[in-house]
Amino acid sequence: MPSRWIATFDEPALVAQALTALADLGVPGTRLVSPAPYRAVHLTGQPGPWRAMGWLVLGGGLCGLATAIALEVGTSLAHPMHVGGQPVIAWVQFGVIMFEMTMLGAGLTNFLAMIVLGAWSRRQVAKAARDGLRSDRLTLAIPTSGRSPEQLQAIRAALVGATGIEEAP
Amino acid sequence: MSTSPTGPVHPPIEKDILATLGMPGWRYWLLLALSVALVAWGGWNFAHMMQTGMGVTGLNSPVMWGSLITTFVFFIGISHSGTLVSAILYFTRSPLRASIGRSAEAMTVIAIMTAGLYPVIHLGRNWLFFWLLPYPNQRELWPNFHSPLVWDVFAITSYVTTSALFLYMGMLPDFTLLAKRLTGFRRPLYRILSLGFSGTDSEWNLFERAYPLFAGVAIPLAVSVHSVVSWDFAMTLMPGWHSTIFAPYFVAGAIFSGLAMAIILLGFMRGGYKLQAYIRMEHFDMLAKLLLAMSVVMSVVYVTEFFLAIYRGSIAERDLFIWRATGRYALVYWGVILCNCLIPLLLFGNKMRRNIPVLVFVSIAVTIGMWLERFMFIVTTLAHNYAPFSWGFYQPTVPEAAICLGGLGWFFMLFLLFIKVFPCVSVSETLQGEEPAHGDADAAEAHHA
């Protein structure tokens, strides 16, 4: 018994239709490989690490802010200079660099988080499906292990519009 | 390519983009040769300046900032629009973004890389530029965090890093898609640059979460970077500079000049690369309307600035603004008004906005006008400050002009190389844009069933 089917489609609308039908059949774990963020990528129902992104970015921004404060306050105390009658620790003047480094920390964290979480999450998708990425087609990986022949027939019927269905380990 | 009742689902975007990465025509080589020649001319004169000293420039007392700093502010302005416009278009889900976002973002990164050269060139002893960096040293020299010039270093560093990552993040899916189709050095290059992106649903969901967050970070950074550059001037007490209007004035000017440069680059790309299907006339029409709106904003700013200078009773300020319009730099002043306020009025005509040669002409005029504007407010304030005994005059020398034009050549050279090595229109966003809307998709499904 093969562990999954790899179904290819030409049109994003047909993939969305297939995903809806598979969800109605109660087939969990279906994954999609797509050349673009079509609406169908939101229909696989996979809980993903992306939910953490906002918090990670907030943390990165706060790290940037802390770095700016440490740099400005620490070095101003180490090399106290009175310029133009301003205090050595001048929070208003420090605000600009604090803002810039907060944003820089948030941006860098966002990028790194996307790369690292993306690398981690893509391993859960069958390599045969990932290798099939092309700009003119979409690929569905449907787990079929432990399914009865009737269920497999229903799944095949749900994949109406697929240009090809292959079995993959 | 497959078709559906709603039209072709997969347009020939991939083929068209691959065509732009192929062997270029003679026009490309000519433009590249001209750019390289300008870089060589500028580089030669820069070497001459390093060997001889800053005396080869026209800089003097009191005009210690001239065309080099003007070019720095000018390129910071050019850099402003790309990321900002691209991020705003992303949030507004504008179809314009798929076509112009990539080249606008590249323009930003390249312009800010060019801008960053000029403060270093202006240093005089350029080889000691690292003294500007905050690192412990035996001289106990340390940047003064109260200074807008130090804020500038942080603002520009943050902006260039964020803009470069924003551009790169948008290109990740295209690297994966195109790596399979390409041959030669680009194939391994794209594979490495794709960082393993595979187009899985979880990656797209991550991408769709991370990208707006990045755009949200980029917009305030874009506004802040030019505000901070304006504070290099506005935080002083010099007449003509010490004004609360300076930050929004700079931001508006930056968007204005950035839009003009984007139109120039897109105009040439559309014709040269046969990208008429992606960079369409309605896109130029929208950009022209934006350019016209910004021209009106700039005109209001010029009038407001002049009015306030006359009204508020500072003799030095009033005298400076009148001198700008009637003194030794009057030609520059009226050049600014002509290029930034009058010539863009052509775009009120419907036909003008859809005529690319006219649009490119207006954009070139605006680009020249914005350089002149930066020159005007930097040089005239220094030449005509509070103390009449120290009034002076400055005009750029040939080596200075060569270094400034070399920067322009550097900018175009990097852009030409970028569009030859990397996809200049986003493949994945174009595919996404071609997806039928909900209603159409239902129709397609019904037809198929």
Coordinates of C-alpha atoms in Angstrom, one line a residue, chain A residues 17-102:
Chain A
Q17 CA -12.1 22.4 -5.2
A18 CA -10.2 19.2 -4.5
L19 CA -9.0 20.4 -1.1
T20 CA -12.5 21.3 -0.1
A21 CA -13.8 17.9 -1.2
L22 CA -10.9 16.1 0.7
A23 CA -11.8 18.1 3.8
D24 CA -15.4 17.0 3.4
L25 CA -14.2 13.4 3.2
G26 CA -12.2 13.9 6.4
V27 CA -8.8 13.2 4.8
P28 CA -6.2 14.9 7.1
G29 CA -2.6 15.8 6.3
T30 CA -3.1 16.8 2.6
R31 CA -0.3 19.1 1.6
L32 CA 0.1 21.5 -1.3
V33 CA 3.1 22.7 -3.3
S34 CA 2.3 25.8 -5.3
P35 CA 4.3 28.2 -7.5
A36 CA 2.4 31.2 -6.1
P37 CA 0.4 32.0 -2.9
Y38 CA -2.9 31.2 -4.5
R39 CA -6.0 31.0 -2.2
A40 CA -5.7 27.2 -2.1
V41 CA -2.5 27.4 0.1
H42 CA -4.8 28.5 2.9
L43 CA -7.2 25.5 2.5
T44 CA -4.9 22.6 3.6
G45 CA -5.8 23.4 7.2
Q46 CA -2.3 22.7 8.4
P47 CA -1.5 24.4 11.7
G48 CA 1.9 26.0 11.1
P49 CA 4.7 27.8 12.8
W50 CA 3.6 31.1 11.2
R51 CA 1.4 31.8 14.1
A52 CA 4.5 32.6 16.1
M53 CA 5.8 35.1 13.6
G54 CA 4.3 38.2 15.2
W55 CA 5.7 37.4 18.7
L56 CA 9.1 36.6 17.3
V57 CA 9.2 39.9 15.4
L58 CA 8.1 41.7 18.6
G59 CA 10.9 40.0 20.5
G60 CA 13.4 40.9 17.8
G61 CA 12.3 44.5 17.9
L62 CA 12.7 44.6 21.7
C63 CA 16.2 43.1 21.4
G64 CA 17.0 45.9 19.0
L65 CA 15.6 48.5 21.4
A66 CA 17.6 47.0 24.3
T67 CA 20.8 47.1 22.2
A68 CA 20.3 50.7 21.3
I69 CA 19.7 51.7 24.9
A70 CA 22.8 49.8 26.0
L71 CA 24.9 51.3 23.2
E72 CA 23.8 54.9 23.8
V73 CA 23.6 54.9 27.6
G74 CA 26.6 52.8 28.2
T75 CA 28.9 54.6 25.9
S76 CA 27.6 58.1 26.9
L77 CA 28.5 57.2 30.5
A78 CA 31.8 55.8 29.5
H79 CA 32.7 58.9 27.5
P80 CA 30.6 61.7 29.0
M81 CA 30.5 64.7 26.6
H82 CA 28.4 67.8 27.3
V83 CA 27.3 69.1 23.9
G84 CA 25.2 72.2 23.4
G85 CA 24.0 72.2 27.0
Q86 CA 22.3 68.8 26.5
P87 CA 22.5 66.2 29.3
V88 CA 24.8 63.2 28.9
I89 CA 21.8 60.8 29.0
A90 CA 19.5 62.6 26.7
W91 CA 16.5 60.4 26.0
V92 CA 14.8 62.6 23.4
Q93 CA 18.0 62.7 21.3
F94 CA 18.5 58.9 21.9
G95 CA 15.0 58.2 20.6
V96 CA 16.0 58.3 16.9
I97 CA 18.6 55.5 17.2
M98 CA 16.3 53.6 19.5
F99 CA 13.6 53.7 16.9
E100 CA 16.0 52.7 14.1
M101 CA 17.5 49.8 15.9
T102 CA 14.0 48.5 17.1

